[in-house]
Each structure stands twice: as C-alpha cells, then as structure tokens.
Short mmCIF file of C-alpha atoms in Angstrom, two decimals:
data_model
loop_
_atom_site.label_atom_id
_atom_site.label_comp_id
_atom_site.label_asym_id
_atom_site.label_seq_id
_atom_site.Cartn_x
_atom_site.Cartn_y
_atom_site.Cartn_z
CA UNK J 79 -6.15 -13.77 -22.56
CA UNK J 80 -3.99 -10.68 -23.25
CA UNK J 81 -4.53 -8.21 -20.67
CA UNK J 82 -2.95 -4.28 -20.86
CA UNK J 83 -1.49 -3.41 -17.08
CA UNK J 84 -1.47 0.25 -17.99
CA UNK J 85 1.50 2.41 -16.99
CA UNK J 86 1.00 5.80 -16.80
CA UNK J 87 4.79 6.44 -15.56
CA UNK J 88 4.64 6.06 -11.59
CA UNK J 89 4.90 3.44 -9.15
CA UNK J 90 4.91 0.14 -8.53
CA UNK J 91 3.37 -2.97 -11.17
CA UNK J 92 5.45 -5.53 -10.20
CA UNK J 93 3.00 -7.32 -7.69
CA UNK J 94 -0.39 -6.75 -9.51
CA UNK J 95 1.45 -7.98 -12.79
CA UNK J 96 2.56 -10.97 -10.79
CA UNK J 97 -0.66 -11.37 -9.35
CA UNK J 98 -2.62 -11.13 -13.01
CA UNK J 99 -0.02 -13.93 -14.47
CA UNK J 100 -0.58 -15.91 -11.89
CA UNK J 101 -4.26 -16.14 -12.55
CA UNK J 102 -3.61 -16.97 -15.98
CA UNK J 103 -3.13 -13.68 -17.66
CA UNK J 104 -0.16 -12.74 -20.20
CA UNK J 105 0.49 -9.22 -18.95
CA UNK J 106 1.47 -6.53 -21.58
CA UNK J 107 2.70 -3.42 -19.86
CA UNK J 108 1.89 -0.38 -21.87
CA UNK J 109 1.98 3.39 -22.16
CA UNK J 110 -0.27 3.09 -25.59
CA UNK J 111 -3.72 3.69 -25.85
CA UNK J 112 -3.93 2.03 -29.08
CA UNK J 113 -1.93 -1.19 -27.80
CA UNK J 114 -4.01 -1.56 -24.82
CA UNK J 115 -7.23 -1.29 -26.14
CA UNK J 116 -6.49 -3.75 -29.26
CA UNK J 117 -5.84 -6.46 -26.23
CA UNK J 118 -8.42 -8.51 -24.52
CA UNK J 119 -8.27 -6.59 -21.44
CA UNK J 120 -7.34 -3.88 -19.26
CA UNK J 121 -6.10 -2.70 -15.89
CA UNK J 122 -5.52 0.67 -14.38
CA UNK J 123 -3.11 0.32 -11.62
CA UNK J 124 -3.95 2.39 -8.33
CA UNK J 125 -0.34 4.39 -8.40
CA UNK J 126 0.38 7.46 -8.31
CA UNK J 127 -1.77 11.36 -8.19
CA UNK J 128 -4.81 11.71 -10.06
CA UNK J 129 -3.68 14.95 -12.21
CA UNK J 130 -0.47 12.69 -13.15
CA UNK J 131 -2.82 9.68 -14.42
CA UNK J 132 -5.11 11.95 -16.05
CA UNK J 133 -2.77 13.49 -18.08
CA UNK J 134 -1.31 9.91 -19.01
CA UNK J 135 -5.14 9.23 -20.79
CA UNK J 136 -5.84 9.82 -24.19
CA UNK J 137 -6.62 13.31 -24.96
CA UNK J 138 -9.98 12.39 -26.68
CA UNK J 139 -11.57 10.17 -23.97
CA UNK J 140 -14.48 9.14 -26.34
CA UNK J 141 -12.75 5.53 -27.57
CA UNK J 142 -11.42 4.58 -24.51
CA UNK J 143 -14.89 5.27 -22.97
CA UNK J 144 -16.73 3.53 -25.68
CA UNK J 145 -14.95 0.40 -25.64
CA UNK J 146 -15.41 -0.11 -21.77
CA UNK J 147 -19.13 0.80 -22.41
CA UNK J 148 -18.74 -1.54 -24.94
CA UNK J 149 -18.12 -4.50 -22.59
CA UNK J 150 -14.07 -4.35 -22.24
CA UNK J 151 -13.25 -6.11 -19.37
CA UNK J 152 -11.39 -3.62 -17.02
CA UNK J 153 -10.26 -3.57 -13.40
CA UNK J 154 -9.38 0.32 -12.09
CA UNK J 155 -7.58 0.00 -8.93
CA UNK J 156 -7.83 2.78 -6.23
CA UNK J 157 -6.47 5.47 -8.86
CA UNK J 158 -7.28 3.49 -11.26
CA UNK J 159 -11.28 3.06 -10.16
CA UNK J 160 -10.96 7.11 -9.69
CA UNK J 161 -10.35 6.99 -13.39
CA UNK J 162 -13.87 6.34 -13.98
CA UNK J 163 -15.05 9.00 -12.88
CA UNK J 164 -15.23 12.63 -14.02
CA UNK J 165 -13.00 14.82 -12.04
CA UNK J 166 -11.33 15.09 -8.81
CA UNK J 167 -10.98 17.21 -6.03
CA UNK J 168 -7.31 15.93 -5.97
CA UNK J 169 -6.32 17.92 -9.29
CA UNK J 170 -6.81 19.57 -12.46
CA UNK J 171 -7.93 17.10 -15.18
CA UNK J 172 -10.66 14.93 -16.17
CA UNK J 173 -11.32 11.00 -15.74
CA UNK J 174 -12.70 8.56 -18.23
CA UNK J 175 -16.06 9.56 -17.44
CA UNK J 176 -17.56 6.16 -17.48
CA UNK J 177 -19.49 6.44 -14.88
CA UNK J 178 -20.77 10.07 -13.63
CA UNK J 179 -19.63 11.29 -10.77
CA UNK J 180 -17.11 13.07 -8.87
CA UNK J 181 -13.44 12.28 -6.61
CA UNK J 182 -13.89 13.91 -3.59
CA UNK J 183 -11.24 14.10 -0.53
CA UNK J 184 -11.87 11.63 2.49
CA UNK J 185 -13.25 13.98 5.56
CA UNK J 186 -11.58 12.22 8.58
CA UNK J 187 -9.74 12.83 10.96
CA UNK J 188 -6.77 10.77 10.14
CA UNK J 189 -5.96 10.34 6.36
CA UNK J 190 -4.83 9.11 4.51
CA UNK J 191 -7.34 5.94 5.08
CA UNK J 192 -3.98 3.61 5.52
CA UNK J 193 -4.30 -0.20 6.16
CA UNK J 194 -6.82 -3.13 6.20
CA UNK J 195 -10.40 -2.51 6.35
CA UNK J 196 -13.33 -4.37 6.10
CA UNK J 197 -15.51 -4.35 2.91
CA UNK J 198 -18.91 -5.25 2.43
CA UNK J 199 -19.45 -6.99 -0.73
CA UNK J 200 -22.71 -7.50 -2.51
CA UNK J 201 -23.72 -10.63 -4.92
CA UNK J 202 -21.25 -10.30 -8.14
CA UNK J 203 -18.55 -12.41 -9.73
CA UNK J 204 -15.52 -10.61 -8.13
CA UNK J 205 -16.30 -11.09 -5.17
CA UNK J 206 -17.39 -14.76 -5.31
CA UNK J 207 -16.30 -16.62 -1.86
CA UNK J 208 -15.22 -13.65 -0.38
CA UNK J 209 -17.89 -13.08 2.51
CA UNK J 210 -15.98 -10.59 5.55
CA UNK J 211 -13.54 -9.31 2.95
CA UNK J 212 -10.81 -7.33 4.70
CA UNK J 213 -8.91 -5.69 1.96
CA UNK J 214 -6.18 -3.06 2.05
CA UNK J 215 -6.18 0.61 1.13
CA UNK J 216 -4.16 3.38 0.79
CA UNK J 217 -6.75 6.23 -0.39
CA UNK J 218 -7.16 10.32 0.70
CA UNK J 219 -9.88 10.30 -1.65
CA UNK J 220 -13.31 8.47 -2.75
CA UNK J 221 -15.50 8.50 -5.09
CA UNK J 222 -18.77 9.65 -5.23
CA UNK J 223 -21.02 8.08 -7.95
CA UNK J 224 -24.25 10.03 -8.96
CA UNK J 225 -26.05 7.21 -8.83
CA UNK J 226 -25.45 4.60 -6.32
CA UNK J 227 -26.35 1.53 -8.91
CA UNK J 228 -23.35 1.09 -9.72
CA UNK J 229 -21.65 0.46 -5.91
CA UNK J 230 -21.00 -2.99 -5.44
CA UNK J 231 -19.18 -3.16 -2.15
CA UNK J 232 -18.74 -0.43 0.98
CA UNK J 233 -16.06 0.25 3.39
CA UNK J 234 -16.42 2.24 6.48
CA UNK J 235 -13.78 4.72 7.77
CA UNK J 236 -13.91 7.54 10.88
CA UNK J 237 -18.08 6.80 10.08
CA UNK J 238 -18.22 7.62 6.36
CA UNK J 239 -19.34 4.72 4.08
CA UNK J 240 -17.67 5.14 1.03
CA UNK J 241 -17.42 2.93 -2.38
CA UNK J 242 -15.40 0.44 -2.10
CA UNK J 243 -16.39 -1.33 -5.72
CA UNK J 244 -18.21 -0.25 -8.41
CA UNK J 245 -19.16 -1.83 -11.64
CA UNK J 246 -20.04 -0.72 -15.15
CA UNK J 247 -20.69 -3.11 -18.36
CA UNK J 248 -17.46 -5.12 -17.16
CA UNK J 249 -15.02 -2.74 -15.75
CA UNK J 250 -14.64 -2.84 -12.44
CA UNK J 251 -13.66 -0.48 -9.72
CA UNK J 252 -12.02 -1.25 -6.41
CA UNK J 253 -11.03 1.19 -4.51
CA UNK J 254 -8.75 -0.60 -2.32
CA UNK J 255 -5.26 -2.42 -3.70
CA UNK J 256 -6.62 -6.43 -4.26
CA UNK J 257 -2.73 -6.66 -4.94
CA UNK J 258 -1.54 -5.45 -1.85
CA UNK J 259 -4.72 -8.06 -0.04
CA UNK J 260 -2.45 -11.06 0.24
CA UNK J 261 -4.61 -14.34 -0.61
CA UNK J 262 -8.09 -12.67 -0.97
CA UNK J 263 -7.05 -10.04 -2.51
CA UNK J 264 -5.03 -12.16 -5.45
CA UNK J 265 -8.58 -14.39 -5.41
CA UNK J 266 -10.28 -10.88 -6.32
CA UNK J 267 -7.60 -10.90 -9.29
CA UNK J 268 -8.22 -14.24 -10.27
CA UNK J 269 -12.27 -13.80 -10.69
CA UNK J 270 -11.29 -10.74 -12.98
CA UNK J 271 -9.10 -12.83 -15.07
CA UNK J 272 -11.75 -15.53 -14.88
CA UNK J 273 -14.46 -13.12 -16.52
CA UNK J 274 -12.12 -11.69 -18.90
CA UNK J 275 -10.98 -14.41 -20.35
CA UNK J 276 -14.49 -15.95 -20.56
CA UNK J 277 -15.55 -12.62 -22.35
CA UNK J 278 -12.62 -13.15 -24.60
CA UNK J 279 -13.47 -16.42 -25.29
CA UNK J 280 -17.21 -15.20 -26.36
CA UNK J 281 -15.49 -12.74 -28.27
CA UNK J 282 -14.03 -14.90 -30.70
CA UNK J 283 -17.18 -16.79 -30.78
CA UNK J 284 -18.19 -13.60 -32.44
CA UNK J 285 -20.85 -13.42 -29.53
CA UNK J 286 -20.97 -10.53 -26.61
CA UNK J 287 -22.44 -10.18 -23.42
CA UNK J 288 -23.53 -7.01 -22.82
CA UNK J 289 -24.70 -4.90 -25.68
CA UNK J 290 -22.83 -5.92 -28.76
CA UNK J 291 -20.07 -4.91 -29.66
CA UNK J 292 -18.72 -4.14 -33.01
CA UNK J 293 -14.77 -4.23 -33.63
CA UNK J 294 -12.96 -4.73 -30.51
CA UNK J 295 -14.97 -3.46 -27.84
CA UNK J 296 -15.96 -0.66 -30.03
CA UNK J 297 -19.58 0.61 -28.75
CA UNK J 298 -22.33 -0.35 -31.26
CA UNK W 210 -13.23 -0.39 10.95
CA UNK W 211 -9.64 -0.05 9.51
CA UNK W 212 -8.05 -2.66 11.52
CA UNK W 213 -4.79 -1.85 13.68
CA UNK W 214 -1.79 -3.19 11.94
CA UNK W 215 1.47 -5.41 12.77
CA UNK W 216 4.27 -4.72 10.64
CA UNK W 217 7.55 -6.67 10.38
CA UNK W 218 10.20 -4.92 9.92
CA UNK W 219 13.43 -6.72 8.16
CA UNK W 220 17.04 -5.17 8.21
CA UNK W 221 18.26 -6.08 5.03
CA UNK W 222 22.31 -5.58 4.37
CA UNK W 223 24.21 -6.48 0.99
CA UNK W 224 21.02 -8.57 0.27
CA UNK W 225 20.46 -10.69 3.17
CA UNK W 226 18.64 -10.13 6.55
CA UNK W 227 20.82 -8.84 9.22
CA UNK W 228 20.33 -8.78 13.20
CA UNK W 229 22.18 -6.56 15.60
CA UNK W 230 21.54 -3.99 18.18
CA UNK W 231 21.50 -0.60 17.02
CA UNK W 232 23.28 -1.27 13.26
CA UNK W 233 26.24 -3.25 15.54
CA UNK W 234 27.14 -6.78 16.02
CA UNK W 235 25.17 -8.07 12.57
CA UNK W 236 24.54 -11.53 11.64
CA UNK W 237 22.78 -12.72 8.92
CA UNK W 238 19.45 -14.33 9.45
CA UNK W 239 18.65 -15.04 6.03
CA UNK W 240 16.99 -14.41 2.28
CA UNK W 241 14.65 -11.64 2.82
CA UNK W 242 12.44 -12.52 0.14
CA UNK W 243 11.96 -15.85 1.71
CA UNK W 244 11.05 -14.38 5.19
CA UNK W 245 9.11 -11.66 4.12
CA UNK W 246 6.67 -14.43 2.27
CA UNK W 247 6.45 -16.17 5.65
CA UNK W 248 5.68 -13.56 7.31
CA UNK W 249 3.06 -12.47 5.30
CA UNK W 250 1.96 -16.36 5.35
CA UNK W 251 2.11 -15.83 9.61
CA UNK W 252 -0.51 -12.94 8.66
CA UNK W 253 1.76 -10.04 8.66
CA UNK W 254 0.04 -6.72 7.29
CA UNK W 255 2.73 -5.17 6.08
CA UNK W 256 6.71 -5.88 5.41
CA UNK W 257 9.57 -2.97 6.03
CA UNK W 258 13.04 -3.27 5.00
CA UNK W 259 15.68 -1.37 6.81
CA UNK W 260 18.42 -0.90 3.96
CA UNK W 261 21.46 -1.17 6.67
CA UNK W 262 24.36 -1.08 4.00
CA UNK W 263 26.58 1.56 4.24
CA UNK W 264 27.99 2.30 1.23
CA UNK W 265 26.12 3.84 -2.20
CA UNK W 266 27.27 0.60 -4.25
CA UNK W 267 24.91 -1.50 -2.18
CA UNK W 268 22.14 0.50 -3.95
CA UNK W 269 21.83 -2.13 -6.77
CA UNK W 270 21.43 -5.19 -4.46
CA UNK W 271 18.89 -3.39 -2.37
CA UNK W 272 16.85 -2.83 -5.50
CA UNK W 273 16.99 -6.44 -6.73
CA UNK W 274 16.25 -7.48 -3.38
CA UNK W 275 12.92 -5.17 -3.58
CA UNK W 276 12.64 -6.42 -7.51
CA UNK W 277 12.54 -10.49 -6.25
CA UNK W 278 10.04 -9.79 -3.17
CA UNK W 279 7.66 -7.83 -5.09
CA UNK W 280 7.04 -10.48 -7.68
CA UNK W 281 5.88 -12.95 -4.22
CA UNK W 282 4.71 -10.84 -1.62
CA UNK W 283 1.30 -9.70 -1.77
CA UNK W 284 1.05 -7.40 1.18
CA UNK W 285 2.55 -3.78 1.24
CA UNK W 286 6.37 -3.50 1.20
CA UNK W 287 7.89 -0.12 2.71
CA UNK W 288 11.39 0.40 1.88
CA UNK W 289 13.94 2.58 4.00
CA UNK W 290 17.37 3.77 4.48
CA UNK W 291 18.25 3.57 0.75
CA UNK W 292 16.36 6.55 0.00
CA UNK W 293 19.44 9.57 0.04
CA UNK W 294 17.59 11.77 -2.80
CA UNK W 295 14.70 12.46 -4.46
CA UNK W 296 15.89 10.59 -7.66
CA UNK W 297 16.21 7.46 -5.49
CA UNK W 298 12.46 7.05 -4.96
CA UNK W 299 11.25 6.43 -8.56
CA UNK W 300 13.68 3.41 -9.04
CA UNK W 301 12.71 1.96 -5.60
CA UNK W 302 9.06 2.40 -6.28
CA UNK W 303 9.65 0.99 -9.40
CA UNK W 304 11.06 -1.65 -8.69
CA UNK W 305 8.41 -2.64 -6.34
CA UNK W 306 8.17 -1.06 -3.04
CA UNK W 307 4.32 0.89 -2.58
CA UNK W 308 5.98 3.07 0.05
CA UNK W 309 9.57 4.64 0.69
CA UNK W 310 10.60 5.82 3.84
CA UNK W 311 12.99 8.63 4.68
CA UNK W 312 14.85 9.65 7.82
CA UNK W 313 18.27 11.49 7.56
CA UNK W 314 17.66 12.43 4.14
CA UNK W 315 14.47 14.42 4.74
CA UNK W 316 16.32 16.33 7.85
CA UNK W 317 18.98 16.89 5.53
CA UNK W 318 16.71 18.24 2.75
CA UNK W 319 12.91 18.20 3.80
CA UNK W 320 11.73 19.31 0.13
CA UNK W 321 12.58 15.70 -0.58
CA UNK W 322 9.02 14.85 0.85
CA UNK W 323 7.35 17.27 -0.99
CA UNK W 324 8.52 16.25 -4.35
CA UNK W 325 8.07 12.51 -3.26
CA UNK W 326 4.51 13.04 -2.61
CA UNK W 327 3.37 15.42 -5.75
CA UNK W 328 5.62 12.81 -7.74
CA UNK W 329 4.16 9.66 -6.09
CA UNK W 330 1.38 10.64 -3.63
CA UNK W 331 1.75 11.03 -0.08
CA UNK W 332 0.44 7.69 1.01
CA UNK W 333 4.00 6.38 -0.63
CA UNK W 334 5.67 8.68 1.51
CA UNK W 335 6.63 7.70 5.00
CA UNK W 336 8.89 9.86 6.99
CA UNK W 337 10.56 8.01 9.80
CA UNK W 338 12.03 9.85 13.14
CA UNK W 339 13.93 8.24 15.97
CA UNK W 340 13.37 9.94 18.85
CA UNK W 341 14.99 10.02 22.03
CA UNK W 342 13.64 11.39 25.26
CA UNK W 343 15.75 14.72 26.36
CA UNK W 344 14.58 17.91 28.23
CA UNK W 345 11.54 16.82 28.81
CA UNK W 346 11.08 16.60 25.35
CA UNK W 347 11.64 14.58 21.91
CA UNK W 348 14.60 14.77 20.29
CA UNK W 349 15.18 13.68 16.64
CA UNK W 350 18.41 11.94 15.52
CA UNK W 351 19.72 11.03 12.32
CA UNK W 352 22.00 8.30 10.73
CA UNK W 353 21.00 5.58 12.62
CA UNK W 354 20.72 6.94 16.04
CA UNK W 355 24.44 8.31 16.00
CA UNK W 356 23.99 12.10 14.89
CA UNK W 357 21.47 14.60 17.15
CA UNK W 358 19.50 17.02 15.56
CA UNK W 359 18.00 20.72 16.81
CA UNK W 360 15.02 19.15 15.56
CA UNK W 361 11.97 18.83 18.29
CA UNK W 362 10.45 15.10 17.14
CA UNK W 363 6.74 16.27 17.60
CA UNK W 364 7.26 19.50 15.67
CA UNK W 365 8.70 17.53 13.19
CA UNK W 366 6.89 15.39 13.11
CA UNK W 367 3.73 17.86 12.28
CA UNK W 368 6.59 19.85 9.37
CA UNK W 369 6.99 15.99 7.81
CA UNK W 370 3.12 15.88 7.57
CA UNK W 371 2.62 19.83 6.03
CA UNK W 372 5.55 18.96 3.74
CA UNK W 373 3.88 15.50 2.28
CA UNK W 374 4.42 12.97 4.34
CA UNK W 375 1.24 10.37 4.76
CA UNK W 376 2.88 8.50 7.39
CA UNK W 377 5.26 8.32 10.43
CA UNK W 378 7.07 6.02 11.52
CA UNK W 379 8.12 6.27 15.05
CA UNK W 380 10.97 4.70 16.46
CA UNK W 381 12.15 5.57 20.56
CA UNK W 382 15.85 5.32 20.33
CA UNK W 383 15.71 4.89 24.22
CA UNK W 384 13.52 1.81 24.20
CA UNK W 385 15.07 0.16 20.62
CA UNK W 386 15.90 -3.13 21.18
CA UNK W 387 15.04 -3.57 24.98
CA UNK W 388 11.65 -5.33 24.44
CA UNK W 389 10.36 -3.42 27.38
CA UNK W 390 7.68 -1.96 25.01
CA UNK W 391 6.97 1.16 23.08
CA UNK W 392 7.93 4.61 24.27
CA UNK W 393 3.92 5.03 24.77
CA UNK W 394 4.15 9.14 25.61
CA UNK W 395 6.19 9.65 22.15
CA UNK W 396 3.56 7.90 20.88
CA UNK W 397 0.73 9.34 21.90
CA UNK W 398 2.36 13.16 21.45
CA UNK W 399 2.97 12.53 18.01
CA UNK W 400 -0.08 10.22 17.44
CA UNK W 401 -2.30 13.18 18.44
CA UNK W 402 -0.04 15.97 17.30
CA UNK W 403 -0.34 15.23 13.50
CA UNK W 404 -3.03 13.90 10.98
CA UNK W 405 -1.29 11.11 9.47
CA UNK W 406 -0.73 7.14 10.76
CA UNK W 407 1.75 6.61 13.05
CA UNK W 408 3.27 3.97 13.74
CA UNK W 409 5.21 2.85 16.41
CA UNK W 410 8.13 1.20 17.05
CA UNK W 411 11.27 -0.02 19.40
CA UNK W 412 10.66 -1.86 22.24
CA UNK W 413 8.15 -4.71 21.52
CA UNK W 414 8.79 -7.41 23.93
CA UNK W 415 5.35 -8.93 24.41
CA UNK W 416 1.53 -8.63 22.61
CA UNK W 417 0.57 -6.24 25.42
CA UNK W 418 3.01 -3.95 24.61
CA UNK W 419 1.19 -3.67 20.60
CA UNK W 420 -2.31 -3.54 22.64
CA UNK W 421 -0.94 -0.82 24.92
CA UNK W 422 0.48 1.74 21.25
CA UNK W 423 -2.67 0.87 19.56
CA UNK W 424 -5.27 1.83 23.03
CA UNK W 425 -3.13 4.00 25.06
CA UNK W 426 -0.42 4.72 22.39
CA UNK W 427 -3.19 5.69 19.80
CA UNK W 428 -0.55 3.83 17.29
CA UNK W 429 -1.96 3.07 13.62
CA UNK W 430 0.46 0.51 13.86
CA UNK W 431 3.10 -1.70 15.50
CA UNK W 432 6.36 -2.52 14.14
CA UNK W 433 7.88 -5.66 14.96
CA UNK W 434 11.55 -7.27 14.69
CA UNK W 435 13.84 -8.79 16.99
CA UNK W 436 11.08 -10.92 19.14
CA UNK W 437 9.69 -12.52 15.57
CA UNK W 438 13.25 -13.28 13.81
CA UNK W 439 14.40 -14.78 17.66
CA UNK W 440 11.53 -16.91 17.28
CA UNK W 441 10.17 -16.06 20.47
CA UNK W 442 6.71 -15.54 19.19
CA UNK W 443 5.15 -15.50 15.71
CA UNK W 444 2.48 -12.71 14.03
CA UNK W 445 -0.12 -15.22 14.89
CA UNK W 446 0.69 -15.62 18.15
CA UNK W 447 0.42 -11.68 18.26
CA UNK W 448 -2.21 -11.61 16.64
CA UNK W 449 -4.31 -14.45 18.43
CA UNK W 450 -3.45 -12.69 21.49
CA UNK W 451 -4.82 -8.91 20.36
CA UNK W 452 -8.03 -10.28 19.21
CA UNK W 453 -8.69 -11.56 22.88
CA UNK W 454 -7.88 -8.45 24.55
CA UNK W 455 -10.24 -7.05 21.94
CA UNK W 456 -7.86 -4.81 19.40
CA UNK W 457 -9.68 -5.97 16.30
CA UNK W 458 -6.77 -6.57 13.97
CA UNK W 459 -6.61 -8.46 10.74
CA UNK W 460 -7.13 -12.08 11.32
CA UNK W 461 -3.92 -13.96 10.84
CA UNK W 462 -5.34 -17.26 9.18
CA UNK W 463 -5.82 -17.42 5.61
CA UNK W 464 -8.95 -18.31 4.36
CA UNK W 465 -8.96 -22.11 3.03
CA UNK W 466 -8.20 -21.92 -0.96
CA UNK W 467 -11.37 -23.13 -2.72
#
C-alpha cells in the first residue's frame, strides 16, 4: 500500500513517516498533486499555517475533492483535518472543501490548546481499542463542521467541546497529532494503514466500498 | 481536561548527553536518542534538547542527532540553543523537531519570533527566558546565564507572546540546579501575565515541587533533568505520585499492545 505523506514545504514528517512505515506503509513524500493522488493513499500532515498549506493545494480543488469523495483513503492531521474544510479564520485561502464548514480560532483563555488531552471517541475503525484516548495537540484553531454527522470524537478545552475527529467517505480528520501520541497514537496510524490497505486491496479486486469509483478514486 | 505535562529536558553536546551545573563541569551521560526513547517509554510527555555546544560547526551533529530521534520518538521533541537565526529553524524543524526554542537569539533580534511563527506557526515557537530574581523584580539573562539583560522577564515575557511566541519556557537562574523547587512567584507572574503555556523550570528536587508550579505555580508544565538522569526518581515515579495528590496528568503506563 503506497501512501502520499504530502509536503506542502514546512515542518516536520520525519515521525509520522516513521510511524506510517511502521504500520506497513511505503511512504512517498510528495509536493505533486498528480503523484499523490495516482497512489493508494494519502496524508496531510498537521505542519505548518493554514494560508501556507492552502496555497500548497491544487488550484482547481475539484479532483482532489472528488477522489476523497470518491473513497480515497486519507488521514488530515490537525492542519491537515483543517484542510477539509472551507476556509479559516487563520488566513486568506480556501480548504478542500470536503466537508462544509468553517476554521474558526479557539476562544480560551490560554492558547494555543498545547499538550495531552483527553478525547472521546465514538464506535469507528480508527479508533478501535482505544477507549480514554489521551492524545496530543498543538491547535489555536478548530473546526466547525455544519453538520455535526460527520464528528467522530470530542475533546474538551477551557469548556469548549470541539472536534477532535471527523470522517468523510474514508478520509479522516484528527485534529490532534496521532504522531506526536506515543503508543496510542502510532495504534491510531496503524488502523489507518489497516483500512487503506484493505481498500487498496478491494481496489484491485476492481470492487469499492463506498460509492464506486471509476479510475483511481475518481468520483463516479 | 488538557492534562499538566512533565517534560525531560536533555543537554545534548557534540551529540551525546551532557551533565553539569550551569554549562560547567560536563560529563557525558549518554546517546540521546536512546534516552529520549526511554523516557518517553517512563511516560514522558514531551522531550527538550538543550544544544550546549559552543561552536557553529556543532550545528551538523545537533541536526543528525534531531534526524535519528525523530525517526523513534513518538512524543513532541523541542529543540534549543542551536537556533542563532531565523534560517536555522527550517532545517531543525525539518529535520524533525515540532518545536524550536529561542533564548539569546530572540533578545538579540526579537523579529526572529515573528518570522518563526508566520513561517511555522506559533505553537512551534517557544521562547525561553532565564530569569533571575533582582530589584524586586525578574531579570532576563542571556547566553546561558552569563550575560544580563535591561530586559524585565515578565514584560518580556508578554513582548515574546505579541511577537509570536506560543510558548515560554521558564527557567529561575537562582533556583537551577538546587532541586529546592521551582521559583513559584516567577512562575505565577509570568503564568498569569501572558496567554501562552508556560512552563517551568530549575529547581525540581521532588514530585511536590511539579504539584506546587502546576496548583500554585499555575505552570502548563514541568521541566525535568538532573533528578531523572541521577536516577533518583523516574517519570513514573513522578507521575504515580501527582495522580495521588490529584494533578491529573497523563498516565505513565502504556496501554498493553493488543
């Protein structure tokens, strides 16, 4: 299973692209729109400003969009899980718009929202043995779906409850760093790889969860 | 709840782990990449390195040193004292530190923060301060504790924060290294004084003295050293101790693999 660790210029990959090859993943670190979404997967990192990251996605949104509606497995980390959204308060610039919704800044008193907190997970493969998560973050801002369907886990800071996962087709969003989680967090980024390659696998079955999909990940 | 954190912090010089009292008198205690895994194994939250070497040439063994522990520790690594520019934060980030700190270099030039945090984002920007009680007041030095400064530390402190810093880290030149505990009013001036964690350090002799900067302190978190490498007591021990009196930190044992 070929995953994309995408690199939009800024920060640090080393540990998540440790963490995905250690699950099993062969990591291909890539700047290219049109490399990344030819491979089986794809993750956007949680480094760096949103206007920076924004301005590192494809100009016409509509593929990259389509192929993660599509049923592209894809894990946004804190920035990255941003991504999937529209806009943000934080800049200039538009997300992916995969899921609609806004990036608002984090009203508390002391931000921003640095270290381990706890998470709240609901029922879904990512999360699988992970009852009293306590995951670490590193976020000013949240995001702030229109419709809560999509939130699969919570976190709790200075008394806001906030998204702390979110899921669409299979891309998931976490807004905290599973990299940065020591052993729970890397088991978060082996039940991605898990799925992905499992979805891979059914791929080259020529079968798809989700709604089919035509050429690679492309949205029927 | 965001849980109080316990950070160990590692002086690392021409690649290995170095003990002394204030820069003097170092020995070598070992790899770091090897003790920063245990650490985070003992249930660490987060690993600094203090980048002791003294001379610019030392800059490519630092960043190996970061290269190697990123690629086995899975808990945030901070990374100061090798940070005399702006242009040395991309490489050091790069090569796998999630934060940088900076001390003389942002009294020197305090734009350096700025352009760290539009570049990077403030929560990769920590500015560190050693204060030392004068006056009646805080006063900031530079270069390990040898040069003083005009500088007032909690009005610093608060220019660090406007400029882009998303963290402080505290350290009481007065109470460095005498494990008598944390300089508690420094603390709590510059705790309340700014937005921003802070995190204290110098002086941690025993787990109350983490329990007192997190309650009385109002500390983000607690840097640790000499008392963990001295093997005197372990982040467990810490830890074990913390969650009796209460202070809800991270638990220290790792859940059992599956």
């Amino acid at each position: 299973m070929r995953v994309a660790l995408f690199d939009y210029g800024a920060g640090n990959l080393h540990s998540l692209g440790k963490a995905l090859e250690a699950a099993g993943a062969d990591v291909v670190v890539s700047s290219d729109w049109d490399e990344a979404l030819a491979l089986d997967a794809l993750v956007l990192p949680g480094v760096g400003a949103f206007g920076h990251a924004a301005a590192a996605l494809p100009t016409d949104r509509t593929p990259l969009r389509a192929a993660l509606r599509g049923g592209m497995p894809c894990l946004g980390i804190c920035l990255g899980m941003q991504l999937f959204f529209e806009d943000s308060d934080e800049a200039d610039g538009s997300g992916i718009g995969l899921l609609p919704g806004r990036v608002t800044a984090l009203d508390a008193p002391v931000v921003p929202h640095m270290g381990w907190n706890d998470v709240a997970t609901e029922v879904d493969p990512l999360f699988e043995g992970l009852d009293g998560l306590v995951a670490y973050y590193a976020n000013s801002y949240v995001c702030e779906p229109e419709d809560d369907g999509c939130v699969i886990a919570h976190s709790t800071y200075a008394g806001r409850t906030f998204a702390a996962g979110v899921r669409a087709a299979n891309s998931w969003g976490v807004q905290f760093h599973p990299e940065k989680s020591s052993a729970d967090g890397r088991r978060i980024i082996g039940s991605f790889v898990r799925a992905a390659t499992a979805l891979a696998a059914d791929r080259g079955r020529g079968e798809t969860r989700r709604e089919a999909a035509a050429l690679p990940w492309e949205a029927p | 709840m965001l849980r109080p954190r316990v950070i160990v912090c590692l002086d690392v010089k021409d690649g290995r782990v170095v003990k002394g009292t204030r820069f003097r008198n170092l020995r070598d205690v070992g790899d770091p990449v090897e003790l920063a895994r245990r650490y985070e194994e003992e249930g660490a939250d987060e690993i600094v390195y203090l980048d002791v070497s003294a001379s610019k040439e030392d800059r490519g063994t630092l960043l190996d040193v970061v290269r190697r522990t990123a690629e086995t520790l899975f808990i945030p690594l901070t990374v100061g004292g090798g940070v005399r520019s702006a242009e040395d934060i991309g490489p050091l980030l790069r090569a796998g530190a999630d934060k940088i700190s900076v001390n003389s270099a942002a009294v020197r030039d305090p734009g350096l923060l700025t352009v760290g945090a539009e570049r990077f984002g403030s929560q990769c920007v920590v500015a560190s301060i050693d204060a030392a009680a004068e006056e009646g007041g805080w006063r900031c030095y530079t270069h390990g504790g040898s040069q003083r400064t005009e500088l007032d530390a909690v009005a610093w402190a608060k220019e660090c924060v406007e400029r882009g810093a998303g963290e402080i880290l505290l350290t009481s030149i007065d109470q460095d290294g005498a494990r008598s505990g944390y300089r508690l009013d420094l603390t709590r001036a510059v705790s309340d004084a700014v937005s921003v964690p802070v995190i204290a350090s110098g002086g941690a002799g025993r787990p109350e003295h983490l329990r007192d900067a997190f309650t009385e302190g109002r500390a983000s978190a607690a840097l640790v050293a000499g008392i963990l490498h001295d093997g005197l007591t372990t982040v467990g021990a810490l830890k074990h101790d913390l969650t009796g009196w209460g202070v809800k930190v991270r638990p220290a044992s790792q859940r059992e693999a599956a």
